[in-house]
Amino acid sequence: MSWLNTYAQRHKKKIPKEPAKEVSVQEIEYLFVEAEKLYILKNYSQATEVLNKCLALYPDNDVIYYKLAQINNNSEQFSEAEKYITKALSLNGDNKYYYLLAVDIYTNLGNLEQVAYNYEQLIDKVPESESYLYNLAAVYIYLKDFPNALKTYDRAEAKFGLNEEISFQKQKIYLQQNKLAEAINESRRLIKKYPENPKYVLLLVEVLSSNNRLDEATQELEALLTKKPTFSAGRLQLADIYWKQHKYDNFAQELKLAYNDSSLAINAKINTIMKYMAFLPNEHLQKLIPELADIIVTKHPDDINAYLIAGDVYSTFLEKQKIPEDEKIPAQTKAANAYANYVRLDPSNFNVWQNLLNLELQLNRQDSLAKHADQALELFPNQAWVYLVNAIVQLNKKDYEAAAALLEIGRKKATNNQGLLVLFYSYLGDAYNELKEYSKSDEAYEAALSQDPLNFTVLNNYSYYLSLRGEKLESAKKMCTTLIQNNPDNNTYLDTYAWVNYMLGNFMEAKRIFEKIIASGVDDGIYYDHYGDTLYKLGEEDKAVKMWIKARELDKSIENIDQKISQRKIIQ
């Protein structure tokens, strides 16, 4: 037997006719083997050249045409590939691999009608090819030829029996055709065949619910839960129906029953919470969602995702749900505690560390902030933001040298993040000011403003510190004027503006601003102290003393306040 015939048998191809007797069989075998080697090496042009020599010697050999079609398909010469595979099939119409190559070629050409035709031919002409009925049906669905798709699935069912894939796909087609009764019937057929599998009841319920047949859906679920009361996935679906029916008490009851089931997958619980969080703010969810998050943590204490969803619930709840001010701190605390538990179990998630540290900054939890910030720095030494948080910890401890050192390192790592870089320069300005390294402080503030000219925090701090030093007062006045133009009711910024004017000797302008601040009902002693100083400069000594007394009532820590009152004058 020739080598070419052996190749055909190995690939289940029809053995081609022998070449003319005057042609050397060995010569063709040699050429074909050479072509195969070149094909394996992806040297398609030389492989084609050799195969054409074979074809000249053996013009009616379907294997050679198949190989040429394969080469042209691989080299994206799809029209040539089509020509060769058509010839191969005309010579041998019962070879499975020829049809499959034809399917691939026509798919590449975007000719799905021919894809369907070749699948049909394959299934009809090649024994035991019915598994390709699924592929054929999928092509008909893509072509929106739903009648033929249904017929194809019916053929598959006749061969393989009713199964989930066939039924699901037929149901999808019926729903696209708005044939609800037929779609429902597919679910009922599955339920009848597999009565112990509750997921087919859920499929039926989903179809009913999606088409607003809520009472029928409820009946199906209640019947299922009567038989299988521990099937908590059914309770999630029943809760969803109660939500749609505005039966909020029943909705909450079913969810709590499901969430208290430890065997229900945590992902199902998390996905359900996330689904209903989209409805916030909502009075029916305000207490329920945090309660469900707490249940998840209780029932899944060793799963990091339990703490992640609890942290997300309590932190995003603050953004989406209008809750009383006195409830915000407890919510932030619970969020921080949840994230702390998460990083205890899995310290690798930087985003969770960010959430945790941000919350601890807001809560002013100095001890745990210092501990967690230090841990985060060890874990993420290349994250600039972590250096910033650690620097803030040191600023709060009044260790300004340590803060400045951390800020200088972090600043170099934040060059690609303008917003973060501005924060570094802002805090560097504060740190160097406390260290009395005023030139470095001014440089840092100037660098921040070069990136963000309307950064109000920097404008305020920079101009205020200049006023305390009595330096660059005109520049300070320009900055704080910008401040109050953009923030006319911010008492902190108004105080800075008034104090700069005070230092410039513009006492009447300072008085006007301090009167505005006092009239707003402030309870911060520093404003009364500054107002008293201004009145004293204007010769209103009695009024000045009254303001200093008021300042002391509000804040006994104000520098020299007792001496001011007893000596009735400003103590420098």
Coordinates of C-alpha atoms in Angstrom, one line a residue:
M1 CA 0.0 0.0 0.0
S2 CA 1.3 3.5 -0.9
W3 CA 2.2 6.0 1.8
L4 CA -0.6 8.3 0.5
N5 CA -3.1 5.6 1.1
T6 CA -1.8 5.1 4.6
Y7 CA -2.2 8.9 5.3
A8 CA -5.8 8.8 4.0
Q9 CA -6.7 5.8 6.3
R10 CA -5.0 7.4 9.3
H11 CA -7.2 10.5 8.9
K12 CA -10.2 8.4 8.0
K13 CA -10.2 9.7 4.4
K14 CA -11.4 7.8 1.4
I15 CA -8.5 6.1 -0.2
P16 CA -7.8 7.9 -3.5
K17 CA -7.5 6.2 -6.9
E18 CA -4.0 5.1 -7.8
P19 CA -2.1 7.4 -10.2
A20 CA -1.5 6.5 -13.8
K21 CA 0.9 3.5 -14.0
E22 CA 3.5 5.5 -15.8
V23 CA 3.7 7.9 -12.7
S24 CA 6.0 6.8 -10.0
V25 CA 4.1 6.2 -6.7
Q26 CA 7.3 6.6 -4.8
E27 CA 7.7 10.0 -6.4
I28 CA 4.3 11.2 -5.2
E29 CA 4.8 9.8 -1.8
Y30 CA 8.2 11.6 -1.5
L31 CA 6.6 14.9 -2.6
F32 CA 3.7 14.6 -0.2
V33 CA 6.0 13.9 2.7
E34 CA 8.1 16.9 1.9
A35 CA 4.9 19.0 1.7
E36 CA 3.9 17.8 5.1
K37 CA 7.2 18.7 6.6
L38 CA 7.0 22.2 5.1
Y39 CA 3.5 22.6 6.4
I40 CA 4.5 21.6 9.9
L41 CA 7.3 24.3 9.7
K42 CA 4.6 26.8 8.5
N43 CA 6.5 27.3 5.3
Y44 CA 3.2 27.5 3.4
S45 CA 4.4 28.9 0.1
Q46 CA 6.9 26.1 -0.5
A47 CA 4.4 23.5 0.8
T48 CA 1.9 24.8 -1.8
E49 CA 4.5 24.6 -4.5
V50 CA 5.3 20.9 -3.7
L51 CA 1.6 20.0 -3.5
N52 CA 0.9 21.5 -6.9
K53 CA 3.6 19.2 -8.2
C54 CA 1.7 16.3 -6.6
L55 CA -1.5 17.6 -8.1
A56 CA 0.1 17.6 -11.6
L57 CA 1.0 14.0 -11.2
Y58 CA -2.3 13.0 -9.4
P59 CA -5.0 15.5 -10.4
D60 CA -8.0 13.7 -8.8
N61 CA -6.6 13.2 -5.3
D62 CA -8.9 14.7 -2.7
V63 CA -6.3 14.5 0.0
I64 CA -4.0 16.9 -1.9
Y65 CA -7.0 19.3 -2.4
Y66 CA -7.8 19.1 1.3
K67 CA -4.2 19.9 2.2
L68 CA -4.1 22.9 -0.1
A69 CA -7.4 24.1 1.5
Q70 CA -5.9 23.7 4.9
I71 CA -2.7 25.7 4.0
N72 CA -4.7 28.5 2.4
N73 CA -7.1 28.7 5.4
N74 CA -4.1 28.9 7.8
S75 CA -2.5 31.7 5.6
E76 CA -5.8 33.5 5.5
Q77 CA -6.3 33.0 1.8
F78 CA -9.9 32.1 2.4
S79 CA -11.3 32.3 -1.1
E80 CA -8.5 30.0 -2.4
A81 CA -9.2 27.7 0.6
E82 CA -12.9 27.6 -0.4
K83 CA -12.0 26.6 -4.0
Y84 CA -9.8 23.7 -2.8
I85 CA -12.2 22.3 -0.2
T86 CA -15.1 22.4 -2.6
K87 CA -13.0 20.3 -5.0
A88 CA -12.0 17.9 -2.2
L89 CA -15.6 17.4 -1.2
S90 CA -16.7 16.8 -4.8
L91 CA -14.1 14.0 -4.9
N92 CA -14.9 12.6 -1.5
G93 CA -18.2 13.6 0.2
D94 CA -18.2 11.3 3.2
N95 CA -15.1 12.6 5.1
K96 CA -15.8 14.3 8.4
Y97 CA -12.6 16.4 8.4
Y98 CA -13.3 17.9 5.0
Y99 CA -16.7 19.2 6.2
L100 CA -15.2 20.5 9.4
L101 CA -12.5 22.4 7.4
A102 CA -15.2 23.7 5.1
V103 CA -17.1 25.0 8.2
D104 CA -14.0 26.8 9.4
I105 CA -13.3 28.3 6.0
Y106 CA -16.9 29.6 5.6
T107 CA -16.8 30.9 9.2
N108 CA -13.7 32.9 8.3
L109 CA -15.5 34.2 5.2
G110 CA -18.6 35.2 7.3
N111 CA -20.8 32.9 5.1
L112 CA -22.9 31.3 7.9
E113 CA -25.4 29.9 5.4
Q114 CA -22.7 27.7 4.0
V115 CA -21.5 26.9 7.5
A116 CA -25.0 25.5 8.2
Y117 CA -25.1 23.7 4.9
N118 CA -21.8 21.9 5.5
Y119 CA -22.9 20.9 9.0
E120 CA -26.1 19.5 7.5
Q121 CA -24.1 17.5 4.9
L122 CA -21.7 16.3 7.6
I123 CA -24.6 15.0 9.8
D124 CA -26.5 13.4 6.9
K125 CA -23.5 11.8 5.1
V126 CA -21.1 10.8 7.9
P127 CA -22.3 8.1 10.4
E128 CA -22.2 9.0 14.1
S129 CA -21.9 12.7 13.5
E130 CA -25.1 13.7 15.4
S131 CA -23.1 15.5 18.1
Y132 CA -22.7 18.4 15.6
L133 CA -26.4 19.0 15.7
Y134 CA -25.6 21.4 18.6
N135 CA -23.2 23.3 16.5
L136 CA -25.7 23.5 13.6
A137 CA -28.5 24.7 15.9
A138 CA -26.2 27.5 17.3
V139 CA -25.5 28.6 13.7
Y140 CA -29.3 28.8 13.0
I141 CA -29.8 30.8 16.1
Y142 CA -27.1 33.3 15.0
L143 CA -28.8 33.5 11.7
K144 CA -32.1 34.1 13.6
D145 CA -33.5 31.1 11.7
F146 CA -35.4 29.9 14.7
P147 CA -37.7 27.3 13.0
N148 CA -34.6 25.4 11.7
A149 CA -32.9 25.8 15.1
L150 CA -35.9 24.3 16.8
K151 CA -36.0 21.4 14.3
T152 CA -32.3 20.8 14.8
Y153 CA -32.7 20.6 18.6
D154 CA -35.7 18.3 18.1
R155 CA -33.4 16.0 16.1
A156 CA -30.8 16.2 18.9
E157 CA -33.4 15.3 21.4
A158 CA -34.5 12.3 19.3
K159 CA -30.9 11.1 19.3
F160 CA -29.7 11.9 22.8
G161 CA -33.0 12.3 24.7
L162 CA -34.2 15.3 26.7
N163 CA -31.4 17.1 28.5
E164 CA -30.8 20.5 30.1
E165 CA -28.8 22.0 27.2
I166 CA -31.5 21.2 24.6
S167 CA -34.3 22.4 26.8
F168 CA -32.6 25.6 27.8
Q169 CA -31.8 26.6 24.2
K170 CA -35.3 25.8 23.0
Q171 CA -36.7 27.9 25.9
K172 CA -34.5 30.8 24.9
I173 CA -35.7 30.6 21.3
Y174 CA -39.4 30.5 22.4
L175 CA -38.8 33.5 24.6
Q176 CA -37.3 35.4 21.7
Q177 CA -40.3 34.5 19.6
N178 CA -42.6 35.6 22.5
K179 CA -44.0 32.1 22.8
L180 CA -44.3 32.1 26.6
A181 CA -46.5 29.0 26.8
E182 CA -43.9 26.9 24.9
A183 CA -41.1 28.3 27.0
I184 CA -42.9 27.4 30.2
N185 CA -43.6 23.9 28.8
E186 CA -39.9 23.3 28.4
S187 CA -39.3 24.0 32.1
R188 CA -42.2 21.7 33.0
R189 CA -40.8 18.9 30.8
L190 CA -37.4 19.1 32.7
I191 CA -39.2 19.2 36.1
K192 CA -41.2 16.1 35.1
K193 CA -38.1 14.2 34.0
Y194 CA -36.0 15.4 37.0
P195 CA -38.5 15.9 39.8
E196 CA -35.8 15.9 42.5
N197 CA -33.7 18.7 41.0
P198 CA -35.0 22.0 42.3
K199 CA -33.0 24.2 39.9
Y200 CA -35.5 23.4 37.1
V201 CA -38.3 24.8 39.3
L202 CA -36.1 28.0 39.7
L203 CA -35.8 28.2 35.9
L204 CA -39.6 28.0 35.6
V205 CA -40.0 30.6 38.3
E206 CA -37.5 32.9 36.6
V207 CA -39.5 32.7 33.3
L208 CA -42.8 33.4 35.1
S209 CA -41.4 36.2 37.2
S210 CA -39.7 37.9 34.2
N211 CA -43.1 37.9 32.5
N212 CA -45.0 39.4 35.5
R213 CA -46.8 36.2 36.3
L214 CA -45.8 36.6 39.9
D215 CA -48.7 34.8 41.6
E216 CA -47.9 31.6 39.6
A217 CA -44.2 32.0 40.4
T218 CA -45.0 32.3 44.1
Q219 CA -47.1 29.2 44.0
E220 CA -44.3 27.2 42.4
L221 CA -41.8 28.3 45.0
E222 CA -44.1 27.8 47.9
A223 CA -44.8 24.3 46.8
L224 CA -41.1 23.7 46.3
L225 CA -40.2 25.0 49.7
T226 CA -42.9 23.0 51.3
K227 CA -41.2 19.9 50.0
K228 CA -37.6 21.2 50.5
P229 CA -37.7 23.8 53.3
T230 CA -33.9 24.0 53.5
F231 CA -33.5 24.9 49.8
S232 CA -32.4 28.5 50.5
A233 CA -31.7 29.4 46.9
G234 CA -35.5 29.1 46.4
R235 CA -36.0 31.6 49.3
L236 CA -33.8 34.1 47.6
Q237 CA -35.9 33.9 44.5
L238 CA -39.1 34.0 46.6
A239 CA -37.8 37.2 48.3
D240 CA -37.2 38.8 44.9
I241 CA -40.9 38.1 44.0
Y242 CA -42.1 39.6 47.3
W243 CA -39.9 42.7 46.5
K244 CA -41.6 43.1 43.2
Q245 CA -45.0 42.7 44.9
H246 CA -44.0 45.3 47.5
K247 CA -44.5 42.7 50.3
Y248 CA -41.6 44.0 52.2
D249 CA -42.1 42.1 55.5
N250 CA -42.2 38.8 53.6
F251 CA -39.2 39.9 51.5
A252 CA -37.1 40.5 54.7
Q253 CA -38.3 37.3 56.3
E254 CA -37.3 35.1 53.4
L255 CA -33.9 36.8 53.1
K256 CA -33.1 36.3 56.7
L257 CA -34.0 32.7 56.6
A258 CA -31.8 32.2 53.6
Y259 CA -28.9 34.1 55.0
N260 CA -28.9 32.2 58.2
D261 CA -28.4 29.0 56.2
S262 CA -24.6 28.3 56.4
S263 CA -24.8 25.9 53.5
L264 CA -26.0 28.5 51.1
A265 CA -23.1 29.7 49.1
I266 CA -21.7 33.0 50.3
N267 CA -21.4 34.3 46.8
A268 CA -25.2 34.0 46.4
K269 CA -25.7 36.1 49.5
I270 CA -23.2 38.7 48.4
N271 CA -24.7 39.0 45.0
T272 CA -28.1 39.4 46.5
I273 CA -26.9 42.2 48.8
M274 CA -25.2 44.0 45.9
K275 CA -28.4 43.7 43.8
Y276 CA -30.5 45.4 46.4
M277 CA -27.9 48.1 47.3
A278 CA -28.6 49.5 43.8
F279 CA -32.0 50.6 45.2
L280 CA -30.5 52.7 48.0
P281 CA -31.6 55.1 49.4
N282 CA -34.7 53.1 50.4
E283 CA -36.4 52.9 53.8
H284 CA -37.1 49.2 53.5
L285 CA -33.4 48.4 53.0
Q286 CA -31.9 50.9 55.5
K287 CA -31.8 48.5 58.4
L288 CA -32.1 45.2 56.5
I289 CA -28.9 45.4 54.4
P290 CA -26.5 46.0 57.3
E291 CA -28.3 43.2 59.2
L292 CA -27.8 40.8 56.3
A293 CA -24.1 41.8 56.1
D294 CA -23.8 41.0 59.8
I295 CA -25.4 37.6 59.3
I296 CA -22.9 36.8 56.6
V297 CA -20.0 37.5 58.9
T298 CA -21.6 35.4 61.6
K299 CA -22.3 32.5 59.3
H300 CA -19.0 32.6 57.4
P301 CA -16.4 33.9 59.9
D302 CA -13.4 32.3 58.1
D303 CA -14.3 33.7 54.6
I304 CA -12.5 37.0 53.7
N305 CA -15.4 37.9 51.4
A306 CA -17.7 38.1 54.4
Y307 CA -15.7 40.9 55.8
L308 CA -15.2 42.6 52.4
I309 CA -19.0 42.8 51.8
A310 CA -19.6 44.0 55.4
G311 CA -17.0 46.7 55.0
D312 CA -18.4 47.7 51.7
V313 CA -21.9 47.8 53.0
Y314 CA -21.2 50.0 55.9
S315 CA -18.9 52.4 54.0
T316 CA -21.0 52.7 50.8
F317 CA -24.1 52.9 53.0
L318 CA -22.8 56.3 54.2
E319 CA -22.7 57.5 50.6
K320 CA -26.0 56.1 49.3
Q321 CA -28.3 56.0 52.3
K322 CA -29.4 59.1 54.2
I323 CA -28.7 58.1 57.8
P324 CA -28.7 60.3 60.9
E325 CA -25.4 62.0 61.9
D326 CA -25.3 60.1 65.2
E327 CA -25.3 56.8 63.2
K328 CA -22.5 57.7 60.9
I329 CA -19.6 57.0 63.3
P330 CA -20.9 53.6 64.3
A331 CA -21.3 52.7 60.6
Q332 CA -17.7 53.9 59.9
T333 CA -16.4 51.9 62.9
K334 CA -18.1 48.7 61.7
A335 CA -16.7 49.2 58.2
A336 CA -13.2 49.7 59.6
N337 CA -13.5 46.7 61.8
A338 CA -14.6 44.6 58.9
Y339 CA -11.8 45.7 56.7
A340 CA -9.3 45.1 59.6
N341 CA -10.6 41.5 59.9
Y342 CA -10.2 41.1 56.1
V343 CA -6.5 42.2 56.1
R344 CA -5.9 39.9 59.1
L345 CA -7.0 36.9 57.0
D346 CA -5.6 38.2 53.7
P347 CA -3.1 41.1 53.8
S348 CA -2.4 41.1 50.1
N349 CA -5.3 43.3 48.9
F350 CA -4.1 46.9 48.7
N351 CA -7.5 48.3 47.9
V352 CA -8.8 47.0 51.2
W353 CA -5.9 48.5 53.1
Q354 CA -6.8 51.8 51.4
N355 CA -10.3 51.5 52.6
L356 CA -9.2 50.6 56.1
L357 CA -6.7 53.4 56.5
N358 CA -9.0 56.0 55.1
L359 CA -11.7 55.1 57.6
E360 CA -9.3 55.1 60.5
L361 CA -8.1 58.6 59.4
Q362 CA -11.7 59.8 59.4
L363 CA -12.4 58.2 62.8
N364 CA -9.1 59.5 64.2
R365 CA -8.2 56.1 65.6
Q366 CA -4.6 57.0 66.1
D367 CA -3.3 53.8 67.7
S368 CA -4.8 51.4 65.2
L369 CA -4.1 53.8 62.3
A370 CA -0.4 53.8 63.4
K371 CA -0.3 50.0 63.6
H372 CA -2.1 49.4 60.3
A373 CA -0.2 52.1 58.4
D374 CA 3.1 50.6 59.5
Q375 CA 2.0 47.1 58.4
A376 CA 0.8 48.5 55.0
L377 CA 4.2 50.1 54.5
E378 CA 6.0 46.8 55.0
L379 CA 3.6 45.1 52.6
F380 CA 3.5 47.8 49.9
P381 CA 6.8 49.7 50.0
N382 CA 6.3 51.0 46.5
Q383 CA 2.9 52.6 47.1
A384 CA 3.3 56.3 47.6
W385 CA 0.0 56.7 49.3
V386 CA 1.1 54.5 52.2
Y387 CA 4.0 56.9 52.9
L388 CA 1.5 59.7 53.1
V389 CA -0.6 58.0 55.7
N390 CA 2.4 57.1 57.8
A391 CA 3.6 60.7 57.5
I392 CA 0.2 61.9 58.8
V393 CA 0.6 59.5 61.8
Q394 CA 3.9 61.1 62.6
L395 CA 2.4 64.6 62.2
N396 CA -0.3 63.7 64.7
K397 CA 2.5 62.6 67.0
K398 CA 4.3 65.9 66.4
D399 CA 7.3 64.0 65.2
Y400 CA 7.8 66.4 62.3
E401 CA 11.3 65.2 61.3
A402 CA 10.0 61.6 60.8
A403 CA 7.0 63.0 58.9
A404 CA 9.1 65.1 56.6
A405 CA 11.4 62.1 55.9
L406 CA 8.4 59.9 54.9
L407 CA 6.9 62.6 52.8
E408 CA 10.2 63.2 50.9
I409 CA 10.4 59.4 50.1
G410 CA 6.7 59.2 49.1
R411 CA 6.9 62.3 47.0
K412 CA 9.4 60.7 44.7
K413 CA 7.1 57.7 44.3
A414 CA 4.1 59.9 43.4
T415 CA 5.4 61.6 40.3
N416 CA 2.8 60.1 38.1
N417 CA -0.1 61.1 40.3
Q418 CA -0.7 64.8 40.3
G419 CA -3.4 64.8 43.0
L420 CA -1.3 62.7 45.3
L421 CA 1.8 64.8 44.6
V422 CA -0.1 68.0 45.7
L423 CA -1.0 66.3 49.0
F424 CA 2.7 65.4 49.6
Y425 CA 3.8 69.0 49.0
S426 CA 1.0 70.3 51.1
Y427 CA 2.0 68.2 54.1
L428 CA 5.6 68.9 53.5
G429 CA 4.8 72.6 53.8
D430 CA 3.1 71.9 57.1
A431 CA 6.0 69.7 58.4
Y432 CA 8.8 72.1 57.5
N433 CA 6.9 75.0 58.9
E434 CA 6.7 73.2 62.3
L435 CA 10.4 72.5 62.0
K436 CA 11.0 76.2 61.3
E437 CA 12.6 75.3 58.0
Y438 CA 10.7 78.1 56.4
S439 CA 12.4 78.2 53.0
K440 CA 11.7 74.4 52.5
S441 CA 8.1 75.0 53.8
D442 CA 7.6 77.8 51.3
E443 CA 9.1 75.8 48.4
A444 CA 6.7 72.9 49.2
Y445 CA 3.7 75.1 49.3
E446 CA 4.8 76.8 46.0
A447 CA 5.3 73.4 44.4
A448 CA 1.7 72.4 45.5
L449 CA 0.2 75.6 44.1
S450 CA 2.1 75.2 40.8
Q451 CA 0.2 71.9 40.3
D452 CA -3.1 73.1 41.8
P453 CA -3.4 76.9 42.0
L454 CA -6.8 76.7 43.6
N455 CA -6.0 74.2 46.4
F456 CA -7.8 76.0 49.2
T457 CA -6.1 74.0 52.0
V458 CA -2.6 75.1 50.7
L459 CA -3.7 78.7 50.1
N460 CA -5.0 78.9 53.7
N461 CA -2.1 77.3 55.5
Y462 CA 0.5 79.0 53.4
S463 CA -1.0 82.5 53.8
Y464 CA -1.7 81.9 57.5
Y465 CA 1.8 80.8 58.3
L466 CA 3.2 83.7 56.4
S467 CA 1.1 86.1 58.5
L468 CA 2.3 84.5 61.7
R469 CA 5.9 85.0 60.5
G470 CA 5.1 88.5 59.3
E471 CA 6.6 87.7 55.9
K472 CA 5.5 88.1 52.3
L473 CA 2.3 89.6 53.6
E474 CA 1.1 91.1 50.3
S475 CA 1.5 87.6 48.7
A476 CA -0.4 86.1 51.7
K477 CA -3.1 88.7 51.2
K478 CA -3.4 87.8 47.5
M479 CA -3.8 84.1 48.4
C480 CA -6.4 84.5 51.1
T481 CA -8.3 87.0 49.0
T482 CA -8.6 84.2 46.4
L483 CA -9.7 81.9 49.3
I484 CA -12.7 84.0 50.5
Q485 CA -13.8 84.9 46.9
N486 CA -14.3 81.2 46.4
N487 CA -15.4 80.4 50.0
P488 CA -17.2 83.5 51.3
D489 CA -18.8 81.6 54.2
N490 CA -15.9 79.5 55.4
N491 CA -15.0 80.8 58.9
T492 CA -11.5 79.2 58.8
Y493 CA -10.6 81.0 55.6
L494 CA -12.3 84.2 56.7
D495 CA -10.2 84.1 59.9
T496 CA -7.0 83.7 57.8
Y497 CA -8.0 86.7 55.6
A498 CA -8.8 88.8 58.6
W499 CA -5.5 87.9 60.4
V500 CA -3.4 88.7 57.3
N501 CA -5.1 92.1 57.2
Y502 CA -4.5 92.5 60.9
M503 CA -0.8 91.8 60.4
L504 CA -0.8 94.4 57.5
G505 CA -2.3 96.9 59.9
N506 CA -5.7 96.9 58.1
F507 CA -7.5 96.7 61.4
M508 CA -10.9 98.0 60.1
E509 CA -11.0 95.3 57.4
A510 CA -10.0 92.7 59.9
K511 CA -12.7 93.9 62.3
R512 CA -15.3 93.7 59.6
I513 CA -14.5 90.1 58.8
F514 CA -14.2 89.1 62.5
E515 CA -17.7 90.6 63.1
K516 CA -19.0 88.4 60.3
I517 CA -17.4 85.3 61.8
I518 CA -18.8 86.1 65.3
A519 CA -22.3 86.8 63.9
S520 CA -22.4 83.3 62.4
G521 CA -22.6 81.8 65.9
V522 CA -19.1 80.2 66.1
D523 CA -18.0 78.5 69.3
D524 CA -14.3 78.4 68.7
G525 CA -12.3 80.5 71.1
I526 CA -9.5 81.4 68.6
Y527 CA -12.0 83.6 66.6
Y528 CA -12.9 85.6 69.8
D529 CA -9.2 85.9 70.7
H530 CA -8.3 87.3 67.3
Y531 CA -11.3 89.6 67.3
G532 CA -10.2 90.9 70.8
D533 CA -6.7 91.6 69.5
T534 CA -8.1 93.5 66.6
L535 CA -10.4 95.6 68.9
Y536 CA -7.4 96.3 71.1
K537 CA -5.5 97.7 68.1
L538 CA -8.4 99.9 67.3
G539 CA -8.4 101.3 70.9
E540 CA -11.5 99.5 72.0
E541 CA -9.9 98.0 75.1
D542 CA -13.1 97.1 77.1
K543 CA -14.6 95.3 74.1
A544 CA -11.3 93.6 73.6
V545 CA -11.2 92.2 77.2
K546 CA -14.8 91.0 76.8
M547 CA -13.8 89.0 73.7
W548 CA -10.7 87.5 75.4
I549 CA -12.9 86.4 78.3
K550 CA -15.3 84.8 75.9
A551 CA -12.3 83.1 74.2
R552 CA -11.1 81.7 77.5
E553 CA -14.6 80.3 78.2
L554 CA -14.4 78.4 75.0
D555 CA -10.8 77.4 75.0
K556 CA -8.6 77.7 78.1
S557 CA -5.5 76.5 76.1
I558 CA -5.2 79.7 74.0
E559 CA -1.7 81.1 74.5
N560 CA -1.3 84.0 77.0
I561 CA -5.1 84.4 77.3
D562 CA -5.0 84.8 81.1
Q563 CA -2.3 87.5 80.9
K564 CA -4.2 89.4 78.2
I565 CA -7.3 89.5 80.5
S566 CA -5.4 90.4 83.7
Q567 CA -3.1 93.0 82.0
R568 CA -5.8 94.2 79.6
K569 CA -3.4 94.3 76.7
I570 CA -1.9 92.0 73.9
I571 CA 0.9 89.8 75.2
Q572 CA 3.3 89.1 72.3

